[in-house]
XYZ file of C-alpha atoms in Angstrom:
210
model
C 73.410 -32.996 28.904
C 73.895 -36.237 30.705
C 75.056 -39.383 28.989
C 74.049 -41.593 31.894
C 71.217 -44.093 31.705
C 68.784 -45.678 34.085
C 68.416 -48.860 32.096
C 66.432 -47.441 29.182
C 68.474 -46.090 26.287
C 67.505 -44.484 23.038
C 66.513 -47.771 21.426
C 63.851 -48.426 24.039
C 61.847 -45.366 23.058
C 62.912 -44.356 19.571
C 59.786 -45.728 17.902
C 57.249 -44.338 20.353
C 54.973 -41.448 19.496
C 53.544 -38.988 21.984
C 51.522 -35.822 21.862
C 54.567 -34.022 20.459
C 54.640 -36.348 17.435
C 57.290 -38.666 16.087
C 60.951 -37.840 15.775
C 64.190 -38.109 17.737
C 63.594 -38.461 21.457
C 65.618 -35.381 22.553
C 63.674 -33.141 20.184
C 60.353 -34.573 21.385
C 61.342 -33.992 24.999
C 62.382 -30.421 24.257
C 59.170 -29.760 22.328
C 57.086 -31.112 25.195
C 59.048 -29.193 27.811
C 58.842 -25.950 25.842
C 55.076 -26.223 25.415
C 54.442 -27.143 29.040
C 56.812 -24.520 30.448
C 55.046 -21.907 28.298
C 51.569 -23.052 29.346
C 52.123 -23.786 33.036
C 55.458 -22.334 34.014
C 58.679 -24.167 34.755
C 58.071 -24.644 38.472
C 54.537 -26.017 37.946
C 55.586 -28.591 35.346
C 56.669 -32.015 36.537
C 59.067 -34.430 34.888
C 56.213 -36.938 34.667
C 54.095 -34.481 32.669
C 56.967 -33.856 30.273
C 57.644 -37.526 29.557
C 53.936 -38.284 29.137
C 53.570 -35.429 26.643
C 56.638 -36.661 24.748
C 55.468 -40.281 24.814
C 58.617 -41.592 26.490
C 59.704 -42.787 29.918
C 61.622 -41.056 32.683
C 64.514 -43.349 31.885
C 64.593 -41.942 28.359
C 64.613 -38.386 29.665
C 67.508 -39.068 32.027
C 69.379 -40.777 29.199
C 69.562 -37.453 27.361
C 69.098 -34.845 30.083
C 70.313 -35.035 33.651
C 67.349 -33.140 35.073
C 64.421 -30.846 34.359
C 66.877 -28.003 34.901
C 68.989 -29.309 32.002
C 65.899 -29.167 29.791
C 65.334 -25.532 30.753
C 68.936 -24.675 29.939
C 68.750 -26.410 26.566
C 65.482 -24.661 25.629
C 67.400 -21.393 25.490
C 70.836 -22.728 24.552
C 69.625 -24.186 21.259
C 68.281 -20.778 20.202
C 71.476 -19.057 21.243
C 73.577 -21.564 19.285
C 71.509 -20.877 16.168
C 71.852 -17.124 16.613
C 75.595 -17.356 17.238
C 76.109 -19.431 14.094
C 74.116 -16.955 12.006
C 75.845 -13.933 13.551
C 79.262 -15.415 12.787
C 78.194 -15.861 9.156
C 76.936 -12.270 8.864
C 79.973 -10.810 10.632
C 82.391 -12.726 8.414
C 80.646 -11.933 5.139
C 82.365 -9.990 2.369
C 80.179 -6.886 2.646
C 80.395 -3.335 4.022
C 80.179 -3.209 7.812
C 76.904 -1.257 7.674
C 75.284 -4.076 5.681
C 76.717 -6.754 7.961
C 75.459 -5.001 11.084
C 72.014 -4.393 9.601
C 71.710 -8.048 8.586
C 72.841 -9.245 12.016
C 70.547 -6.805 13.831
C 67.544 -7.903 11.779
C 68.357 -11.605 12.037
C 68.389 -11.674 15.853
C 64.909 -10.139 15.819
C 63.531 -12.691 13.354
C 65.103 -15.702 15.084
C 63.882 -14.470 18.470
C 60.311 -14.089 17.199
C 60.475 -17.507 15.540
C 61.486 -18.974 18.917
C 59.516 -16.605 21.135
C 58.291 -19.296 23.545
C 61.856 -20.485 24.123
C 63.155 -17.009 24.850
C 60.256 -15.917 27.067
C 60.339 -19.173 29.043
C 64.002 -18.775 29.728
C 63.904 -15.161 30.844
C 60.964 -15.920 33.138
C 62.600 -19.008 34.599
C 66.372 -18.579 34.470
C 66.434 -17.898 38.236
C 65.663 -21.602 38.659
C 69.058 -22.532 37.199
C 71.921 -23.389 39.513
C 74.602 -20.665 39.853
C 76.960 -22.734 37.687
C 74.456 -23.179 34.852
C 73.409 -19.552 35.119
C 77.021 -18.445 34.715
C 77.436 -20.758 31.732
C 74.415 -19.340 29.921
C 75.415 -15.765 30.711
C 78.908 -16.446 29.354
C 77.472 -17.829 26.103
C 75.150 -14.868 25.737
C 78.011 -12.461 26.488
C 80.041 -14.092 23.703
C 77.192 -13.368 21.293
C 76.907 -9.750 22.440
C 80.668 -9.233 22.145
C 80.657 -10.512 18.563
C 77.794 -8.150 17.770
C 79.617 -5.274 19.498
C 82.714 -5.922 17.397
C 80.717 -4.955 14.300
C 79.706 -1.675 15.916
C 83.302 -0.998 16.931
C 84.580 -1.844 13.459
C 82.225 0.701 11.928
C 83.094 3.317 14.532
C 86.833 2.926 13.937
C 86.288 3.215 10.187
C 84.212 6.388 10.620
C 81.130 4.718 9.132
C 79.301 4.886 12.480
C 79.243 7.656 15.049
C 81.523 6.993 18.015
C 79.638 9.463 20.202
C 77.833 6.621 22.003
C 79.967 3.777 23.433
C 79.535 0.513 21.547
C 78.385 -1.279 24.722
C 75.434 1.098 25.074
C 74.572 0.703 21.403
C 74.410 -3.082 21.854
C 72.327 -2.773 25.032
C 69.951 -0.437 23.184
C 69.269 -2.973 20.457
C 69.071 -6.052 22.651
C 66.796 -4.297 25.102
C 64.290 -4.126 22.246
C 64.923 -7.755 21.316
C 64.400 -9.023 24.867
C 61.178 -7.017 25.110
C 59.600 -8.715 22.071
C 57.918 -11.453 24.102
C 55.864 -8.870 26.010
C 54.092 -7.435 22.978
C 54.656 -9.326 19.722
C 51.709 -11.428 18.494
C 51.754 -13.624 15.364
C 48.328 -12.288 14.367
C 49.420 -8.664 14.764
C 49.886 -6.104 11.979
C 53.629 -6.651 11.492
C 55.432 -9.747 10.243
C 58.665 -10.868 11.932
C 60.692 -9.470 9.022
C 58.898 -6.125 9.155
C 59.618 -5.797 12.892
C 63.228 -6.785 12.212
C 63.605 -4.193 9.462
C 62.164 -1.448 11.669
C 64.418 -2.229 14.630
C 67.528 -2.667 12.488
C 66.717 0.649 10.816
C 66.433 2.370 14.181
C 69.828 1.003 15.177
C 71.527 2.146 11.988
C 69.966 5.603 12.184
C 71.198 5.943 15.768
C 74.726 5.219 14.547
C 74.813 7.737 11.741
C 77.829 10.081 12.012
């Protein structure tokens, strides 16, 4: 994010209300950007449309975000930060590795479904990011995957999980399903987010049985 200003800081817009409701300006901008990117696509959404939907000015946007590209990056980064924090908590819990992996595998499904617009927007639009920002996001996502993989490896070394399949492939297997959620999951469908999570986590654990 950019800390620069164009003459209009947070105080100039903090009390305004736009179509995205009241609240802190960065959150309103992100809410507006997420909705518009989902409805129209990143490349067909202008900065002017975002600030109008958020009820702020362009100066307010550039106070918090350096560009529309920064908004796109943050749409996904905030979800990834949440998932990383939760994964770290599951991985560090005082519980058998099978339980920790199941909880982590289910949680990434639930948090992805709860933020499905954010995830689908990003995967559709990440090619719009500069090479530097793209590398940064990929590095953050790789960190998450490596932490998840460490649970698989821990269980394999302990003999709790089968080591027949390399841990990297096990992780790709699960996250392939997670990344595919935006193509088929519907809130009004027959399965709740937790039910989908339990099914996919169960599949993963069954695939790892010795």
